[in-house]
PDB file of C-alpha atoms in Angstrom:
ATOM      1  CA  ASP G   1     205.962 129.122  41.779  1.00  0.00           C
ATOM      2  CA  ALA G   2     206.959 126.258  39.396  1.00  0.00           C
ATOM      3  CA  LYS G   3     210.574 126.017  38.354  1.00  0.00           C
ATOM      4  CA  THR G   4     211.264 126.141  34.551  1.00  0.00           C
ATOM      5  CA  THR G   5     214.003 124.874  32.329  1.00  0.00           C
ATOM      6  CA  GLN G   6     214.647 126.407  28.921  1.00  0.00           C
ATOM      7  CA  PRO G   7     217.510 126.190  26.504  1.00  0.00           C
ATOM      8  CA  ASN G   8     219.753 129.190  26.812  1.00  0.00           C
ATOM      9  CA  SER G   9     219.779 129.816  23.127  1.00  0.00           C
ATOM     10  CA  MET G  10     218.369 128.603  19.754  1.00  0.00           C
ATOM     11  CA  GLU G  11     218.815 129.415  16.140  1.00  0.00           C
ATOM     12  CA  SER G  12     216.346 129.287  13.312  1.00  0.00           C
ATOM     13  CA  ASN G  13     216.558 130.183   9.636  1.00  0.00           C
ATOM     14  CA  GLU G  14     214.231 132.959   8.490  1.00  0.00           C
ATOM     15  CA  GLU G  15     210.837 131.742   7.351  1.00  0.00           C
ATOM     16  CA  GLU G  16     211.202 128.256   8.929  1.00  0.00           C
ATOM     17  CA  PRO G  17     209.138 127.078  11.953  1.00  0.00           C
ATOM     18  CA  VAL G  18     210.637 127.382  15.420  1.00  0.00           C
ATOM     19  CA  HIS G  19     209.874 125.175  18.313  1.00  0.00           C
ATOM     20  CA  LEU G  20     210.927 126.672  21.770  1.00  0.00           C
ATOM     21  CA  PRO G  21     210.704 124.081  24.515  1.00  0.00           C
ATOM     22  CA  CYS G  22     210.104 124.641  28.186  1.00  0.00           C
ATOM     23  CA  ASN G  23     210.023 122.097  31.024  1.00  0.00           C
ATOM     24  CA  HIS G  24     207.946 122.898  34.134  1.00  0.00           C
ATOM     25  CA  SER G  25     207.737 119.572  35.948  1.00  0.00           C
ATOM     26  CA  THR G  26     206.693 121.191  39.240  1.00  0.00           C
ATOM     27  CA  ILE G  27     203.663 123.072  37.787  1.00  0.00           C
ATOM     28  CA  SER G  28     200.622 123.127  39.961  1.00  0.00           C
ATOM     29  CA  GLY G  29     197.181 122.144  38.678  1.00  0.00           C
ATOM     30  CA  THR G  30     195.984 125.781  38.650  1.00  0.00           C
ATOM     31  CA  ASP G  31     199.006 127.350  36.991  1.00  0.00           C
ATOM     32  CA  TYR G  32     198.645 128.680  33.472  1.00  0.00           C
ATOM     33  CA  ILE G  33     201.606 128.666  31.217  1.00  0.00           C
ATOM     34  CA  HIS G  34     202.442 132.083  29.981  1.00  0.00           C
ATOM     35  CA  TRP G  35     204.973 133.047  27.247  1.00  0.00           C
ATOM     36  CA  TYR G  36     206.487 136.522  27.073  1.00  0.00           C
ATOM     37  CA  ARG G  37     209.288 137.696  24.710  1.00  0.00           C
ATOM     38  CA  GLN G  38     211.628 140.525  25.110  1.00  0.00           C
ATOM     39  CA  LEU G  39     212.866 142.148  21.823  1.00  0.00           C
ATOM     40  CA  PRO G  40     216.327 143.902  21.879  1.00  0.00           C
ATOM     41  CA  SER G  41     216.202 147.210  23.891  1.00  0.00           C
ATOM     42  CA  GLN G  42     212.504 146.736  24.674  1.00  0.00           C
ATOM     43  CA  GLY G  43     210.356 145.724  27.645  1.00  0.00           C
ATOM     44  CA  PRO G  44     208.792 142.168  27.651  1.00  0.00           C
ATOM     45  CA  GLU G  45     205.665 141.668  25.738  1.00  0.00           C
ATOM     46  CA  TYR G  46     202.958 139.027  26.054  1.00  0.00           C
ATOM     47  CA  VAL G  47     202.870 136.258  23.494  1.00  0.00           C
ATOM     48  CA  ILE G  48     200.446 133.594  24.535  1.00  0.00           C
ATOM     49  CA  HIS G  49     199.060 131.614  27.466  1.00  0.00           C
ATOM     50  CA  GLY G  50     197.308 128.286  27.994  1.00  0.00           C
ATOM     51  CA  LEU G  51     196.187 125.833  30.681  1.00  0.00           C
ATOM     52  CA  THR G  52     195.591 122.394  29.231  1.00  0.00           C
ATOM     53  CA  SER G  53     194.584 122.657  25.557  1.00  0.00           C
ATOM     54  CA  ASN G  54     196.801 123.836  22.813  1.00  0.00           C
ATOM     55  CA  VAL G  55     196.346 127.458  21.992  1.00  0.00           C
ATOM     56  CA  ASN G  56     196.655 129.609  18.867  1.00  0.00           C
ATOM     57  CA  ASN G  57     196.862 133.343  18.348  1.00  0.00           C
ATOM     58  CA  ARG G  58     198.159 135.621  15.704  1.00  0.00           C
ATOM     59  CA  MET G  59     201.680 135.577  17.073  1.00  0.00           C
ATOM     60  CA  ALA G  60     202.283 131.923  17.883  1.00  0.00           C
ATOM     61  CA  SER G  61     200.903 128.570  18.997  1.00  0.00           C
ATOM     62  CA  LEU G  62     201.307 126.831  22.317  1.00  0.00           C
ATOM     63  CA  ALA G  63     201.482 123.141  22.504  1.00  0.00           C
ATOM     64  CA  ILE G  64     201.020 121.760  26.136  1.00  0.00           C
ATOM     65  CA  ALA G  65     201.982 118.190  26.957  1.00  0.00           C
ATOM     66  CA  GLU G  66     199.140 115.992  28.301  1.00  0.00           C
ATOM     67  CA  ASP G  67     200.909 115.768  31.753  1.00  0.00           C
ATOM     68  CA  ARG G  68     201.450 119.612  31.702  1.00  0.00           C
ATOM     69  CA  LYS G  69     205.080 119.167  32.646  1.00  0.00           C
ATOM     70  CA  SER G  70     206.282 120.694  29.494  1.00  0.00           C
ATOM     71  CA  SER G  71     205.202 123.100  26.718  1.00  0.00           C
ATOM     72  CA  THR G  72     206.420 124.230  23.359  1.00  0.00           C
ATOM     73  CA  LEU G  73     205.999 127.663  21.943  1.00  0.00           C
ATOM     74  CA  ILE G  74     205.773 127.423  18.064  1.00  0.00           C
ATOM     75  CA  LEU G  75     206.489 130.235  15.722  1.00  0.00           C
ATOM     76  CA  HIS G  76     205.235 129.031  12.352  1.00  0.00           C
ATOM     77  CA  ARG G  77     207.481 131.183  10.241  1.00  0.00           C
ATOM     78  CA  ALA G  78     210.344 132.926  11.942  1.00  0.00           C
ATOM     79  CA  THR G  79     211.098 136.361  10.775  1.00  0.00           C
ATOM     80  CA  LEU G  80     214.017 138.672  11.737  1.00  0.00           C
ATOM     81  CA  ARG G  81     211.620 140.520  14.006  1.00  0.00           C
ATOM     82  CA  ASP G  82     211.177 137.390  16.038  1.00  0.00           C
ATOM     83  CA  ALA G  83     214.679 137.489  17.317  1.00  0.00           C
ATOM     84  CA  ALA G  84     214.321 137.940  21.107  1.00  0.00           C
ATOM     85  CA  VAL G  85     214.574 136.289  24.444  1.00  0.00           C
ATOM     86  CA  TYR G  86     211.463 134.051  25.035  1.00  0.00           C
ATOM     87  CA  TYR G  87     210.426 133.428  28.608  1.00  0.00           C
ATOM     88  CA  CYS G  88     208.140 130.652  29.774  1.00  0.00           C
ATOM     89  CA  ILE G  89     206.298 131.483  33.025  1.00  0.00           C
ATOM     90  CA  PRO G  90     203.952 129.055  34.797  1.00  0.00           C
ATOM     91  CA  THR G  91     201.803 131.151  37.204  1.00  0.00           C
ATOM     92  CA  THR G  92     198.300 131.592  38.381  1.00  0.00           C
ATOM     93  CA  GLY G  93     196.768 134.754  36.860  1.00  0.00           C
ATOM     94  CA  ALA G  94     196.546 136.316  40.358  1.00  0.00           C
ATOM     95  CA  ASN G  95     200.210 135.882  41.111  1.00  0.00           C
ATOM     96  CA  ASN G  96     203.240 137.889  40.001  1.00  0.00           C
ATOM     97  CA  LEU G  97     205.317 136.903  37.026  1.00  0.00           C
ATOM     98  CA  PHE G  98     208.708 135.311  37.853  1.00  0.00           C
ATOM     99  CA  PHE G  99     211.058 135.586  34.881  1.00  0.00           C
ATOM    100  CA  GLY G 100     213.945 133.139  34.508  1.00  0.00           C
ATOM    101  CA  THR G 101     216.690 133.641  31.940  1.00  0.00           C
ATOM    102  CA  GLY G 102     214.682 132.491  28.983  1.00  0.00           C
ATOM    103  CA  THR G 103     215.805 131.294  25.543  1.00  0.00           C
ATOM    104  CA  ARG G 104     217.579 133.675  23.209  1.00  0.00           C
ATOM    105  CA  LEU G 105     216.351 133.031  19.673  1.00  0.00           C
ATOM    106  CA  THR G 106     218.587 134.155  16.858  1.00  0.00           C
ATOM    107  CA  VAL G 107     216.966 134.229  13.336  1.00  0.00           C
ATOM    108  CA  ILE G 108     219.455 133.773  10.551  1.00  0.00           C
ATOM    109  CA  PRO G 109     218.481 135.538   7.210  1.00  0.00           C
TER     110      PRO G 109
ATOM    111  CA  ASP O   1     201.003 157.090  22.012  1.00  0.00           C
ATOM    112  CA  ALA O   2     202.525 154.377  24.267  1.00  0.00           C
ATOM    113  CA  ASP O   3     200.259 153.051  26.927  1.00  0.00           C
ATOM    114  CA  VAL O   4     203.019 152.785  29.627  1.00  0.00           C
ATOM    115  CA  THR O   5     205.707 155.425  29.579  1.00  0.00           C
ATOM    116  CA  GLN O   6     208.813 155.765  31.736  1.00  0.00           C
ATOM    117  CA  THR O   7     210.880 158.735  32.383  1.00  0.00           C
ATOM    118  CA  PRO O   8     213.831 159.297  32.122  1.00  0.00           C
ATOM    119  CA  ARG O   9     214.834 156.681  29.518  1.00  0.00           C
ATOM    120  CA  ASN O  10     218.488 157.000  30.464  1.00  0.00           C
ATOM    121  CA  ARG O  11     220.146 158.364  33.557  1.00  0.00           C
ATOM    122  CA  ILE O  12     223.665 158.454  34.894  1.00  0.00           C
ATOM    123  CA  THR O  13     224.260 159.448  38.448  1.00  0.00           C
ATOM    124  CA  LYS O  14     226.795 159.264  41.194  1.00  0.00           C
ATOM    125  CA  THR O  15     226.982 157.001  44.305  1.00  0.00           C
ATOM    126  CA  GLY O  16     224.855 158.620  47.143  1.00  0.00           C
ATOM    127  CA  LYS O  17     222.501 160.589  44.977  1.00  0.00           C
ATOM    128  CA  ARG O  18     218.727 160.368  45.211  1.00  0.00           C
ATOM    129  CA  ILE O  19     217.134 159.216  42.025  1.00  0.00           C
ATOM    130  CA  MET O  20     213.430 158.882  41.055  1.00  0.00           C
ATOM    131  CA  LEU O  21     212.254 156.947  38.172  1.00  0.00           C
ATOM    132  CA  GLU O  22     208.655 157.610  37.055  1.00  0.00           C
ATOM    133  CA  CYS O  23     206.071 155.508  35.391  1.00  0.00           C
ATOM    134  CA  SER O  24     202.736 156.568  33.866  1.00  0.00           C
ATOM    135  CA  GLN O  25     200.063 154.586  32.197  1.00  0.00           C
ATOM    136  CA  THR O  26     196.934 155.285  30.205  1.00  0.00           C
ATOM    137  CA  LYS O  27     195.508 151.744  30.307  1.00  0.00           C
ATOM    138  CA  GLY O  28     193.341 152.340  33.315  1.00  0.00           C
ATOM    139  CA  HIS O  29     194.830 149.484  35.148  1.00  0.00           C
ATOM    140  CA  ASP O  30     194.875 149.054  38.849  1.00  0.00           C
ATOM    141  CA  ARG O  31     198.085 146.985  39.244  1.00  0.00           C
ATOM    142  CA  MET O  32     201.497 148.385  38.613  1.00  0.00           C
ATOM    143  CA  TYR O  33     204.941 146.811  38.931  1.00  0.00           C
ATOM    144  CA  TRP O  34     208.642 147.833  39.043  1.00  0.00           C
ATOM    145  CA  TYR O  35     211.318 145.399  37.816  1.00  0.00           C
ATOM    146  CA  ARG O  36     215.045 145.460  37.262  1.00  0.00           C
ATOM    147  CA  GLN O  37     216.963 143.637  34.752  1.00  0.00           C
ATOM    148  CA  ASP O  38     220.705 142.935  34.944  1.00  0.00           C
ATOM    149  CA  PRO O  39     222.734 142.007  31.853  1.00  0.00           C
ATOM    150  CA  GLY O  40     222.045 138.464  30.823  1.00  0.00           C
ATOM    151  CA  LEU O  41     219.456 137.888  33.407  1.00  0.00           C
ATOM    152  CA  GLY O  42     215.599 137.831  33.538  1.00  0.00           C
ATOM    153  CA  LEU O  43     213.617 140.419  35.243  1.00  0.00           C
ATOM    154  CA  ARG O  44     213.304 140.582  39.017  1.00  0.00           C
ATOM    155  CA  LEU O  45     210.365 142.190  40.882  1.00  0.00           C
ATOM    156  CA  ILE O  46     211.234 145.111  43.137  1.00  0.00           C
ATOM    157  CA  TYR O  47     207.768 146.455  44.257  1.00  0.00           C
ATOM    158  CA  TYR O  48     204.214 146.174  43.101  1.00  0.00           C
ATOM    159  CA  SER O  49     200.964 147.966  43.860  1.00  0.00           C
ATOM    160  CA  PHE O  50     197.402 146.651  43.503  1.00  0.00           C
ATOM    161  CA  ASP O  51     195.885 150.069  43.918  1.00  0.00           C
ATOM    162  CA  VAL O  52     196.830 153.475  45.236  1.00  0.00           C
ATOM    163  CA  LYS O  53     196.644 152.272  48.948  1.00  0.00           C
ATOM    164  CA  ASP O  54     198.239 148.902  48.530  1.00  0.00           C
ATOM    165  CA  ILE O  55     202.070 148.599  48.083  1.00  0.00           C
ATOM    166  CA  ASN O  56     203.884 145.367  48.303  1.00  0.00           C
ATOM    167  CA  LYS O  57     207.622 144.446  48.390  1.00  0.00           C
ATOM    168  CA  GLY O  58     208.866 142.117  45.716  1.00  0.00           C
ATOM    169  CA  GLU O  59     211.851 139.839  45.528  1.00  0.00           C
ATOM    170  CA  ILE O  60     214.483 142.522  45.791  1.00  0.00           C
ATOM    171  CA  SER O  61     213.081 145.702  47.535  1.00  0.00           C
ATOM    172  CA  ASP O  62     216.125 146.652  49.741  1.00  0.00           C
ATOM    173  CA  GLY O  63     217.548 149.942  48.694  1.00  0.00           C
ATOM    174  CA  TYR O  64     214.396 151.055  46.884  1.00  0.00           C
ATOM    175  CA  SER O  65     211.132 152.848  47.778  1.00  0.00           C
ATOM    176  CA  VAL O  66     207.975 153.490  45.797  1.00  0.00           C
ATOM    177  CA  SER O  67     205.091 155.954  45.683  1.00  0.00           C
ATOM    178  CA  ARG O  68     201.702 155.379  44.068  1.00  0.00           C
ATOM    179  CA  GLN O  69     200.572 158.994  43.491  1.00  0.00           C
ATOM    180  CA  ALA O  70     197.484 158.108  41.528  1.00  0.00           C
ATOM    181  CA  GLN O  71     195.935 155.002  39.701  1.00  0.00           C
ATOM    182  CA  ALA O  72     198.110 156.098  36.625  1.00  0.00           C
ATOM    183  CA  LYS O  73     201.438 156.931  38.366  1.00  0.00           C
ATOM    184  CA  PHE O  74     203.932 154.705  40.114  1.00  0.00           C
ATOM    185  CA  SER O  75     207.395 155.985  41.038  1.00  0.00           C
ATOM    186  CA  LEU O  76     210.478 154.184  42.094  1.00  0.00           C
ATOM    187  CA  SER O  77     213.034 155.850  44.240  1.00  0.00           C
ATOM    188  CA  LEU O  78     216.673 155.092  45.094  1.00  0.00           C
ATOM    189  CA  GLU O  79     217.322 157.063  48.224  1.00  0.00           C
ATOM    190  CA  SER O  80     221.110 156.671  48.043  1.00  0.00           C
ATOM    191  CA  ALA O  81     222.206 155.106  44.761  1.00  0.00           C
ATOM    192  CA  ILE O  82     225.002 152.570  44.747  1.00  0.00           C
ATOM    193  CA  PRO O  83     226.852 151.151  41.722  1.00  0.00           C
ATOM    194  CA  ASN O  84     225.232 147.668  42.021  1.00  0.00           C
ATOM    195  CA  GLN O  85     221.926 149.333  41.251  1.00  0.00           C
ATOM    196  CA  THR O  86     223.174 149.994  37.771  1.00  0.00           C
ATOM    197  CA  ALA O  87     220.552 148.189  35.650  1.00  0.00           C
ATOM    198  CA  LEU O  88     217.640 148.362  33.302  1.00  0.00           C
ATOM    199  CA  TYR O  89     214.408 149.204  35.102  1.00  0.00           C
ATOM    200  CA  PHE O  90     210.978 148.334  33.755  1.00  0.00           C
ATOM    201  CA  CYS O  91     207.557 149.436  34.841  1.00  0.00           C
ATOM    202  CA  ALA O  92     204.539 147.258  34.043  1.00  0.00           C
ATOM    203  CA  THR O  93     200.744 147.433  34.454  1.00  0.00           C
ATOM    204  CA  ARG O  94     197.936 144.856  34.644  1.00  0.00           C
ATOM    205  CA  ALA O  95     194.257 144.964  35.012  1.00  0.00           C
ATOM    206  CA  GLY O  96     193.122 143.864  38.379  1.00  0.00           C
ATOM    207  CA  ASP O  97     189.757 142.691  37.730  1.00  0.00           C
ATOM    208  CA  ARG O  98     190.458 139.304  36.102  1.00  0.00           C
ATOM    209  CA  THR O  99     192.325 136.402  37.140  1.00  0.00           C
ATOM    210  CA  ILE O 100     194.072 135.851  33.995  1.00  0.00           C
ATOM    211  CA  ASP O 101     195.516 138.892  32.415  1.00  0.00           C
ATOM    212  CA  THR O 102     198.712 140.026  30.714  1.00  0.00           C
ATOM    213  CA  GLN O 103     201.348 142.605  31.982  1.00  0.00           C
ATOM    214  CA  TYR O 104     202.125 145.468  29.723  1.00  0.00           C
ATOM    215  CA  PHE O 105     205.682 146.891  30.059  1.00  0.00           C
ATOM    216  CA  GLY O 106     207.175 150.232  29.485  1.00  0.00           C
ATOM    217  CA  PRO O 107     210.218 150.810  27.438  1.00  0.00           C
ATOM    218  CA  GLY O 108     212.627 150.868  30.359  1.00  0.00           C
ATOM    219  CA  THR O 109     215.001 153.230  32.040  1.00  0.00           C
ATOM    220  CA  ARG O 110     218.712 152.533  31.819  1.00  0.00           C
ATOM    221  CA  LEU O 111     220.362 153.635  34.995  1.00  0.00           C
ATOM    222  CA  THR O 112     224.056 153.921  35.569  1.00  0.00           C
ATOM    223  CA  VAL O 113     225.419 154.592  39.015  1.00  0.00           C
ATOM    224  CA  LEU O 114     229.048 155.515  39.051  1.00  0.00           C
TER     225      LEU O 114
END
């Protein structure tokens, strides 16, 4: 599985956009990039995933670099409920998920 | 009602005791997983099951065993609990019929071994 590098922590003001980066320079050509987040005292929840093209859903957007060695999760307007640990996980769909330590996002009111 | 439930939600036990953590799901998924999470760390995979007859060891299976009693139920056992098994335990499910699919996690069981 590809190794990932994420900042340990980030802060954002409420209602401002947040860009959470992830480096995955050893990603294979068949790996999708998954993002999960873990709210306090809860299990992880799926956020978004993509392969090559940028992706949007109701929770977030995923911007994938052309060389696929990095990606950025974009929360367009951070809310207090978005405070969580965000995990970037490159994997093929058939494989298991390997969680690193993720990025702890703090949202400031 | 939650799709993935775990019981108990909290448990305190003593060293050497046998403990069983239970997981049930109503999503109809074939695949089920057990993870543990230590403070400040990500999740690590203990065991996973692709169906009732298919059980696989994960990254950190030593000291644990599992039982897949039915498609909807996957139990994790600690035969003789030790303090370094104090952690937060999560069960997850995933559909097995597509190559790309999300995992759905339960609320977790906080286990303390004294």
